[in-house]
Amino acid sequence: MVVRPFKALRPTKEMISKIAAKPYDVVTEEQAREVAKNNPYTFYKVSRPEINFDHPVDTHDPKVLEAGRKHLEWLIENGYMFVEDKPCIYIYQQHWRDHIQTGFFATFSVDEYIDNKIKKHELTRKDKEDERALHVRVVKAHTGPVFLMYKSKPEIDNLIFRHATGTPEYDFTDETGVRHIVWVLKDEEEIKKIVDAFKSVDAFYIADGHHRAAAAVRAAIDFRNENPNYTGEEEFNFFLAALFPHNQLRILDYNRVVKDLNGMSEDEFLKKVSEKFEVTPVEGVYKPEKKHTIGMYLSGKWYRLEPKIGTYDENDVIASLDVSILQNNLLAPILGIENPRTDKRIDFVGGILGIEELIRLVDSGAFKVAFAMYPTSIDDLLRVSDEGKIMPPKSTWFEPKLKSGIVVHLI
């Protein structure tokens, strides 16, 4: 697999905490605007360029995207960001609560994505691809890193980990309590060891950022069509990502809340559920403690749901996922939610918000019932990707998220 060092556009040490921002797709326009009110340097002005306007705009409008490019130019012209003097790899470590994960920023091959050597597990939406591909083309940069992983090998991992020592280039804690540490690896011999080591790796896997990856590839194809004599070494043939060993990463639960019981009384609903699940009332708050246990919160009470024998095929990697078991045995047949991607009666709550958010949503009356899920495992995700299958919607919530604006890949 190809790992390619690059000359990053990056903030000065003094500006890193002001510029770095969450990925564009995990904040709303309103949230990004609120940050920008007190922080004119925020990278949201690049990644969410609509906030540069004080009126509603079309995010596909090149004039809007041009505002993002101009803000990036402003950051450079005023010395808040600069371009590295030589190709580097950027060792990236995140500390969140009791968890530490160490990987690195580099650029990765568009062709390996096209050839499915960079494996996916999610469907992407054309409209979101269109918007981000146009963003790449107008801003002439990959502004948000894709989140990649590889199957851990100690001999490769150690080539990375040994550089996560000494005085870092950046060390800051963001508004969510995540500490971000970056070391700049400039030594050509050490970079070559890492690059050469990954040549023996068979595949990379997208953990998060499927639309960013797809958009980078779409933009690259456009650039190739405009430059038929391209050599393959141009910057547009590579996209920005952070790569981690799979055993460093953490997936949180991705929970469900539903607005009604599909016309049933609570007794009727519980009776239906008990046909497919062992339903056990639980004292206090219940958070699933293992695979194939689901928490259900209804009218102030918690229940543990365990699927009965015959409700799923353990040999089918998709059907045996807890999110599939819930969908196929309860959400669709009992609550009538056939397509969770589009049904307005269901919503999804990332585990970062905690079980308390499920209780709040149901107790508020906005939703009738909540389902607390046990997190999908990294091993299940890898198996799905290796089999060329697609995860059900809202199956994984990776935390901590990568920051945008720490390094930018110019095209």
Short mmCIF file of C-alpha atoms in Angstrom, two decimals:
data_model
loop_
_atom_site.label_atom_id
_atom_site.label_comp_id
_atom_site.label_asym_id
_atom_site.label_seq_id
_atom_site.Cartn_x
_atom_site.Cartn_y
_atom_site.Cartn_z
CA MET A 1 0.00 0.00 0.00
CA VAL A 2 1.12 3.54 -0.78
CA VAL A 3 1.99 5.97 2.02
CA ARG A 4 3.24 9.28 0.71
CA PRO A 5 4.80 12.12 2.74
CA PHE A 6 3.78 15.63 1.73
CA LYS A 7 4.44 19.32 2.33
CA ALA A 8 1.58 20.23 4.62
CA LEU A 9 0.01 23.63 4.89
CA ARG A 10 -0.31 23.96 8.66
CA PRO A 11 -0.81 26.51 11.44
CA THR A 12 1.94 28.11 13.47
CA LYS A 13 2.30 26.78 17.00
CA GLU A 14 0.62 29.88 18.37
CA MET A 15 -2.44 29.53 16.13
CA ILE A 16 -3.10 25.76 16.15
CA SER A 17 -5.77 25.77 18.86
CA LYS A 18 -7.62 28.69 17.23
CA ILE A 19 -7.55 27.27 13.70
CA ALA A 20 -8.15 23.54 14.25
CA ALA A 21 -11.82 22.54 14.09
CA LYS A 22 -14.06 19.49 14.14
CA PRO A 23 -14.84 17.73 10.83
CA TYR A 24 -17.29 19.73 8.74
CA ASP A 25 -19.94 17.00 8.88
CA VAL A 26 -20.23 16.66 12.66
CA VAL A 27 -21.27 20.27 13.29
CA THR A 28 -24.30 22.17 12.07
CA GLU A 29 -24.07 25.47 10.26
CA GLU A 30 -25.40 27.18 13.40
CA GLN A 31 -22.73 25.58 15.60
CA ALA A 32 -19.99 26.61 13.17
CA ARG A 33 -21.34 30.17 13.05
CA GLU A 34 -21.35 30.35 16.84
CA VAL A 35 -17.66 29.40 16.97
CA ALA A 36 -16.79 31.92 14.26
CA LYS A 37 -18.45 34.77 16.20
CA ASN A 38 -15.64 34.70 18.74
CA ASN A 39 -12.90 33.18 16.62
CA PRO A 40 -12.23 34.71 13.17
CA TYR A 41 -9.42 32.20 12.56
CA THR A 42 -11.51 29.03 12.81
CA PHE A 43 -11.09 26.48 10.05
CA TYR A 44 -14.89 26.26 9.80
CA LYS A 45 -14.60 29.33 7.56
CA VAL A 46 -12.79 27.04 5.12
CA SER A 47 -14.61 23.75 5.66
CA ARG A 48 -18.08 25.32 6.11
CA PRO A 49 -17.69 28.36 3.83
CA GLU A 50 -21.39 29.21 4.01
CA ILE A 51 -20.74 30.77 7.43
CA ASN A 52 -18.81 33.56 5.68
CA PHE A 53 -22.20 34.92 4.58
CA ASP A 54 -24.85 36.53 6.76
CA HIS A 55 -27.73 35.16 4.67
CA PRO A 56 -28.78 31.70 3.43
CA VAL A 57 -26.65 30.44 0.52
CA ASP A 58 -26.32 27.38 -1.70
CA THR A 59 -23.36 25.33 -0.49
CA HIS A 60 -22.86 24.06 -4.06
CA ASP A 61 -22.40 27.63 -5.36
CA PRO A 62 -18.78 28.15 -6.49
CA LYS A 63 -18.96 31.70 -5.10
CA VAL A 64 -19.62 30.29 -1.65
CA LEU A 65 -16.76 27.81 -1.98
CA GLU A 66 -14.55 30.63 -3.25
CA ALA A 67 -15.09 32.33 0.12
CA GLY A 68 -13.58 29.27 1.76
CA ARG A 69 -10.55 29.47 -0.51
CA LYS A 70 -10.14 33.18 0.25
CA HIS A 71 -10.19 32.53 3.98
CA LEU A 72 -7.46 29.91 3.53
CA GLU A 73 -5.44 32.45 1.53
CA TRP A 74 -6.01 35.03 4.28
CA LEU A 75 -4.65 32.63 6.89
CA ILE A 76 -1.52 32.12 4.75
CA GLU A 77 -1.01 35.77 3.80
CA ASN A 78 -1.18 36.86 7.44
CA GLY A 79 1.32 34.24 8.56
CA TYR A 80 -1.14 32.16 10.58
CA MET A 81 -0.46 29.12 8.39
CA PHE A 82 2.59 28.15 6.34
CA VAL A 83 3.73 25.45 3.89
CA GLU A 84 6.31 22.90 5.07
CA ASP A 85 9.70 23.17 3.38
CA LYS A 86 9.99 19.44 2.61
CA PRO A 87 7.70 16.37 2.45
CA CYS A 88 6.99 15.04 5.93
CA ILE A 89 4.89 12.54 7.83
CA TYR A 90 3.02 13.93 10.81
CA ILE A 91 2.73 11.65 13.84
CA TYR A 92 -0.68 12.26 15.44
CA GLN A 93 -1.71 11.22 18.93
CA GLN A 94 -5.06 11.79 20.61
CA HIS A 95 -5.87 11.48 24.31
CA TRP A 96 -9.54 11.21 25.28
CA ARG A 97 -10.63 10.18 28.76
CA ASP A 98 -8.73 6.93 29.42
CA HIS A 99 -8.02 6.26 25.73
CA ILE A 100 -4.91 7.03 23.65
CA GLN A 101 -4.53 6.40 19.92
CA THR A 102 -1.44 7.05 17.81
CA GLY A 103 -1.23 7.21 14.03
CA PHE A 104 -0.02 9.67 11.42
CA PHE A 105 -1.07 12.09 8.69
CA ALA A 106 0.14 11.43 5.15
CA THR A 107 -1.37 11.26 1.67
CA PHE A 108 -2.80 8.14 0.06
CA SER A 109 -3.44 6.82 -3.41
CA VAL A 110 -6.60 7.65 -5.34
CA ASP A 111 -5.93 4.59 -7.51
CA GLU A 112 -5.83 2.27 -4.52
CA TYR A 113 -9.24 3.61 -3.54
CA ILE A 114 -10.53 3.00 -7.08
CA ASP A 115 -9.06 -0.53 -7.03
CA ASN A 116 -10.76 -1.20 -3.66
CA LYS A 117 -7.46 -1.68 -1.86
CA ILE A 118 -8.77 1.08 0.39
CA LYS A 119 -11.90 -0.66 1.59
CA LYS A 120 -15.25 0.88 2.44
CA HIS A 121 -18.17 -0.15 4.63
CA GLU A 122 -20.68 2.66 4.01
CA LEU A 123 -22.78 3.91 1.12
CA THR A 124 -22.22 7.50 0.07
CA ARG A 125 -24.76 10.02 -1.19
CA LYS A 126 -24.14 11.61 -4.58
CA ASP A 127 -25.26 15.08 -3.46
CA LYS A 128 -22.76 15.08 -0.58
CA GLU A 129 -20.03 13.77 -2.88
CA ASP A 130 -20.83 16.52 -5.39
CA GLU A 131 -20.56 19.24 -2.76
CA ARG A 132 -17.25 18.04 -1.29
CA ALA A 133 -15.70 17.28 -4.69
CA LEU A 134 -16.49 20.82 -5.78
CA HIS A 135 -15.04 22.09 -2.49
CA VAL A 136 -11.76 20.28 -3.28
CA ARG A 137 -11.68 21.71 -6.78
CA VAL A 138 -12.42 25.32 -5.83
CA VAL A 139 -10.34 25.49 -2.64
CA LYS A 140 -7.62 23.44 -4.38
CA ALA A 141 -6.94 21.49 -1.23
CA HIS A 142 -7.99 18.52 0.83
CA THR A 143 -9.03 20.33 3.98
CA GLY A 144 -10.45 17.43 6.01
CA PRO A 145 -8.55 14.18 6.56
CA VAL A 146 -10.10 10.79 5.89
CA PHE A 147 -9.89 8.45 8.91
CA LEU A 148 -8.09 5.25 7.81
CA MET A 149 -6.93 2.15 9.65
CA TYR A 150 -4.82 -0.90 8.89
CA LYS A 151 -4.62 -4.30 10.54
CA SER A 152 -2.08 -3.83 13.29
CA LYS A 153 1.38 -5.37 12.93
CA PRO A 154 3.78 -4.71 15.83
CA GLU A 155 6.79 -4.29 13.56
CA ILE A 156 4.96 -1.55 11.63
CA ASP A 157 3.22 -0.01 14.63
CA ASN A 158 6.56 0.47 16.38
CA LEU A 159 7.97 2.40 13.42
CA ILE A 160 5.26 4.96 14.12
CA PHE A 161 5.08 4.85 17.91
CA ARG A 162 8.80 5.43 18.42
CA HIS A 163 8.43 8.93 16.95
CA ALA A 164 5.67 9.90 19.41
CA THR A 165 8.26 11.09 21.92
CA GLY A 166 10.17 14.23 22.70
CA THR A 167 8.95 17.79 22.30
CA PRO A 168 5.94 17.86 19.96
CA GLU A 169 5.19 20.49 17.36
CA TYR A 170 1.62 20.86 18.64
CA ASP A 171 0.07 19.96 21.97
CA PHE A 172 -3.39 21.35 22.71
CA THR A 173 -6.67 20.32 24.24
CA ASP A 174 -9.86 21.15 22.36
CA GLU A 175 -13.28 22.25 23.57
CA THR A 176 -14.43 18.65 24.01
CA GLY A 177 -11.50 17.68 26.23
CA VAL A 178 -9.54 15.79 23.56
CA ARG A 179 -5.80 16.38 23.67
CA HIS A 180 -4.11 16.52 20.27
CA ILE A 181 -0.34 16.04 19.97
CA VAL A 182 1.62 16.22 16.70
CA TRP A 183 5.27 15.47 15.96
CA VAL A 184 6.70 16.43 12.56
CA LEU A 185 8.81 13.62 11.10
CA LYS A 186 11.28 15.15 8.63
CA ASP A 187 14.07 12.55 8.68
CA GLU A 188 14.12 11.05 5.18
CA GLU A 189 15.53 7.70 6.30
CA GLU A 190 12.88 7.29 8.99
CA ILE A 191 10.13 8.28 6.56
CA LYS A 192 11.44 5.73 4.05
CA LYS A 193 11.27 2.97 6.69
CA ILE A 194 7.59 3.72 7.25
CA VAL A 195 6.80 4.03 3.55
CA ASP A 196 8.61 0.77 2.74
CA ALA A 197 6.95 -1.09 5.63
CA PHE A 198 3.48 -0.36 4.30
CA LYS A 199 4.34 -1.79 0.88
CA SER A 200 3.77 -5.22 2.43
CA VAL A 201 0.29 -4.30 3.73
CA ASP A 202 -2.61 -5.64 1.65
CA ALA A 203 -5.31 -3.07 2.41
CA PHE A 204 -6.35 0.05 4.26
CA TYR A 205 -9.86 0.49 5.67
CA ILE A 206 -11.97 3.63 5.94
CA ALA A 207 -13.05 4.05 9.53
CA ASP A 208 -14.75 7.40 9.01
CA GLY A 209 -14.92 9.96 6.23
CA HIS A 210 -16.37 7.95 3.34
CA HIS A 211 -17.71 11.11 1.67
CA ARG A 212 -14.36 12.91 2.03
CA ALA A 213 -12.61 9.98 0.36
CA ALA A 214 -15.17 9.61 -2.42
CA ALA A 215 -15.10 13.36 -3.07
CA ALA A 216 -11.29 13.41 -3.27
CA VAL A 217 -11.43 10.63 -5.87
CA ARG A 218 -14.17 12.39 -7.84
CA ALA A 219 -12.11 15.59 -7.88
CA ALA A 220 -9.01 13.66 -8.94
CA ILE A 221 -10.85 12.13 -11.89
CA ASP A 222 -11.98 15.61 -12.94
CA PHE A 223 -8.41 16.92 -12.70
CA ARG A 224 -7.17 13.95 -14.74
CA ASN A 225 -9.73 14.61 -17.45
CA GLU A 226 -8.56 18.22 -17.59
CA ASN A 227 -4.91 17.11 -17.68
CA PRO A 228 -4.84 14.07 -20.02
CA ASN A 229 -1.02 13.96 -19.89
CA TYR A 230 -0.91 13.60 -16.11
CA THR A 231 1.93 11.46 -14.78
CA GLY A 232 0.32 10.10 -11.62
CA GLU A 233 2.66 12.08 -9.37
CA GLU A 234 0.54 15.23 -9.28
CA GLU A 235 -0.88 16.12 -5.87
CA PHE A 236 -4.46 15.51 -7.02
CA ASN A 237 -3.64 11.80 -7.35
CA PHE A 238 -3.34 11.56 -3.56
CA PHE A 239 -5.70 12.50 -0.74
CA LEU A 240 -5.18 13.50 2.88
CA ALA A 241 -5.81 10.96 5.63
CA ALA A 242 -4.78 9.95 9.11
CA LEU A 243 -3.85 6.26 9.40
CA PHE A 244 -4.05 4.26 12.64
CA PRO A 245 -3.54 0.60 13.62
CA HIS A 246 -6.99 -0.97 14.03
CA ASN A 247 -6.40 -1.97 17.65
CA GLN A 248 -5.82 1.65 18.64
CA LEU A 249 -9.31 2.76 17.71
CA ARG A 250 -12.51 2.93 19.72
CA ILE A 251 -16.07 2.62 18.43
CA LEU A 252 -18.83 3.96 20.65
CA ASP A 253 -22.44 2.83 20.67
CA TYR A 254 -24.84 4.38 18.17
CA ASN A 255 -28.29 4.41 19.74
CA ARG A 256 -31.85 4.75 18.44
CA VAL A 257 -34.92 6.70 19.55
CA VAL A 258 -38.41 6.30 18.04
CA LYS A 259 -41.28 8.80 18.26
CA ASP A 260 -44.23 6.39 18.67
CA LEU A 261 -45.25 2.75 19.08
CA ASN A 262 -46.86 2.46 15.65
CA GLY A 263 -50.41 2.69 17.04
CA MET A 264 -49.93 0.07 19.76
CA SER A 265 -50.41 0.37 23.50
CA GLU A 266 -47.35 -0.28 25.65
CA ASP A 267 -48.70 -3.70 26.65
CA GLU A 268 -49.32 -4.66 23.03
CA PHE A 269 -45.86 -3.44 22.08
CA LEU A 270 -44.10 -5.37 24.87
CA LYS A 271 -46.02 -8.51 23.94
CA LYS A 272 -44.89 -8.20 20.32
CA VAL A 273 -41.29 -7.58 21.35
CA SER A 274 -41.31 -10.65 23.61
CA GLU A 275 -42.03 -12.88 20.60
CA LYS A 276 -38.53 -12.21 19.25
CA PHE A 277 -36.60 -11.20 22.39
CA GLU A 278 -36.22 -12.28 25.97
CA VAL A 279 -37.46 -9.14 27.74
CA THR A 280 -36.15 -8.59 31.26
CA PRO A 281 -37.04 -5.54 33.41
CA VAL A 282 -33.92 -3.97 34.91
CA GLU A 283 -33.61 -1.86 38.06
CA GLY A 284 -31.98 1.51 37.46
CA VAL A 285 -30.24 2.53 34.23
CA TYR A 286 -29.22 -0.24 31.84
CA LYS A 287 -26.28 -0.02 29.43
CA PRO A 288 -25.65 -3.16 27.34
CA GLU A 289 -22.64 -5.05 28.66
CA LYS A 290 -21.99 -7.43 25.77
CA LYS A 291 -22.84 -8.21 22.15
CA HIS A 292 -26.42 -9.36 21.53
CA THR A 293 -27.86 -7.42 24.46
CA ILE A 294 -29.94 -4.30 23.79
CA GLY A 295 -31.27 -1.80 26.30
CA MET A 296 -34.81 -0.47 25.89
CA TYR A 297 -36.16 2.58 27.73
CA LEU A 298 -39.94 2.94 27.83
CA SER A 299 -42.09 5.05 30.19
CA GLY A 300 -39.36 5.52 32.74
CA LYS A 301 -38.33 1.84 32.84
CA TRP A 302 -35.33 -0.03 31.45
CA TYR A 303 -35.49 -3.48 29.89
CA ARG A 304 -32.78 -5.83 28.64
CA LEU A 305 -33.56 -7.40 25.27
CA GLU A 306 -31.80 -10.60 24.20
CA PRO A 307 -32.64 -12.04 20.76
CA LYS A 308 -34.15 -15.51 20.80
CA ILE A 309 -32.63 -18.44 18.95
CA GLY A 310 -33.48 -18.33 15.26
CA THR A 311 -33.92 -14.58 15.02
CA TYR A 312 -30.59 -14.09 13.21
CA ASP A 313 -27.82 -16.01 11.43
CA GLU A 314 -24.59 -15.88 13.43
CA ASN A 315 -22.60 -16.81 10.30
CA ASP A 316 -23.84 -13.75 8.42
CA VAL A 317 -21.66 -10.79 9.43
CA ILE A 318 -24.38 -8.24 8.60
CA ALA A 319 -27.39 -10.12 9.97
CA SER A 320 -25.58 -10.86 13.24
CA LEU A 321 -24.82 -7.21 14.01
CA ASP A 322 -26.92 -5.93 16.89
CA VAL A 323 -28.16 -3.00 14.80
CA SER A 324 -29.41 -5.52 12.19
CA ILE A 325 -31.02 -7.75 14.82
CA LEU A 326 -32.90 -4.76 16.20
CA GLN A 327 -33.89 -3.54 12.74
CA ASN A 328 -34.99 -6.92 11.39
CA ASN A 329 -36.84 -8.14 14.46
CA LEU A 330 -38.28 -4.99 16.01
CA LEU A 331 -37.93 -1.69 14.19
CA ALA A 332 -39.25 -2.97 10.84
CA PRO A 333 -41.81 -5.68 11.71
CA ILE A 334 -43.17 -4.12 14.93
CA LEU A 335 -42.65 -0.37 14.66
CA GLY A 336 -42.97 -0.22 10.86
CA ILE A 337 -39.63 1.50 10.27
CA GLU A 338 -38.61 -0.17 7.01
CA ASN A 339 -35.94 2.31 5.98
CA PRO A 340 -34.12 3.93 8.91
CA ARG A 341 -32.18 6.16 6.49
CA THR A 342 -35.31 8.06 5.50
CA ASP A 343 -38.01 7.41 8.12
CA LYS A 344 -38.72 10.59 10.10
CA ARG A 345 -40.00 8.65 13.10
CA ILE A 346 -36.53 7.45 14.09
CA ASP A 347 -33.44 9.36 15.15
CA PHE A 348 -29.92 8.34 16.11
CA VAL A 349 -27.90 9.35 19.16
CA GLY A 350 -24.13 8.95 19.24
CA GLY A 351 -22.69 7.30 22.32
CA ILE A 352 -20.61 10.40 23.04
CA LEU A 353 -23.82 11.90 24.49
CA GLY A 354 -24.29 9.03 26.93
CA ILE A 355 -27.29 7.01 28.09
CA GLU A 356 -28.55 10.16 29.82
CA GLU A 357 -29.45 11.66 26.46
CA LEU A 358 -31.73 8.71 25.65
CA ILE A 359 -33.50 9.12 28.98
CA ARG A 360 -33.87 12.87 28.41
CA LEU A 361 -35.34 12.45 24.93
CA VAL A 362 -37.94 9.92 26.07
CA ASP A 363 -38.79 11.71 29.32
CA SER A 364 -39.28 14.95 27.37
CA GLY A 365 -42.09 13.35 25.36
CA ALA A 366 -40.33 13.99 22.05
CA PHE A 367 -39.76 10.23 21.68
CA LYS A 368 -41.64 7.25 23.03
CA VAL A 369 -38.96 4.57 23.22
CA ALA A 370 -35.15 4.42 23.14
CA PHE A 371 -32.77 1.58 22.33
CA ALA A 372 -29.25 1.49 23.79
CA MET A 373 -26.83 -0.54 21.66
CA TYR A 374 -23.62 -2.36 22.45
CA PRO A 375 -20.86 -0.88 20.24
CA THR A 376 -20.07 -2.56 16.94
CA SER A 377 -16.60 -4.10 17.17
CA ILE A 378 -13.63 -3.15 15.01
CA ASP A 379 -13.31 -6.82 14.05
CA ASP A 380 -16.89 -6.87 12.74
CA LEU A 381 -16.23 -3.71 10.73
CA LEU A 382 -13.08 -5.21 9.21
CA ARG A 383 -14.96 -8.39 8.33
CA VAL A 384 -17.75 -6.43 6.65
CA SER A 385 -15.19 -4.47 4.62
CA ASP A 386 -13.22 -7.59 3.67
CA GLU A 387 -16.41 -9.26 2.43
CA GLY A 388 -17.25 -6.19 0.36
CA LYS A 389 -20.48 -5.58 2.23
CA ILE A 390 -22.15 -2.44 3.56
CA MET A 391 -22.84 -1.73 7.22
CA PRO A 392 -26.41 -0.81 8.17
CA PRO A 393 -26.87 2.96 8.61
CA LYS A 394 -25.61 4.52 11.84
CA SER A 395 -23.71 1.43 12.96
CA THR A 396 -20.47 3.03 14.16
CA TRP A 397 -19.49 6.17 16.02
CA PHE A 398 -15.73 6.67 16.18
CA GLU A 399 -14.43 8.82 19.00
CA PRO A 400 -12.32 10.87 19.26
CA LYS A 401 -12.79 12.56 15.89
CA LEU A 402 -9.94 13.84 13.75
CA LYS A 403 -9.40 17.58 13.70
CA SER A 404 -9.45 19.53 10.45
CA GLY A 405 -6.92 22.31 9.94
CA ILE A 406 -3.98 20.65 11.70
CA VAL A 407 -2.55 19.75 8.30
CA VAL A 408 -3.95 20.63 4.87
CA HIS A 409 -2.98 18.98 1.58
CA LEU A 410 -2.64 21.56 -1.20
CA ILE A 411 -3.36 20.53 -4.78
#
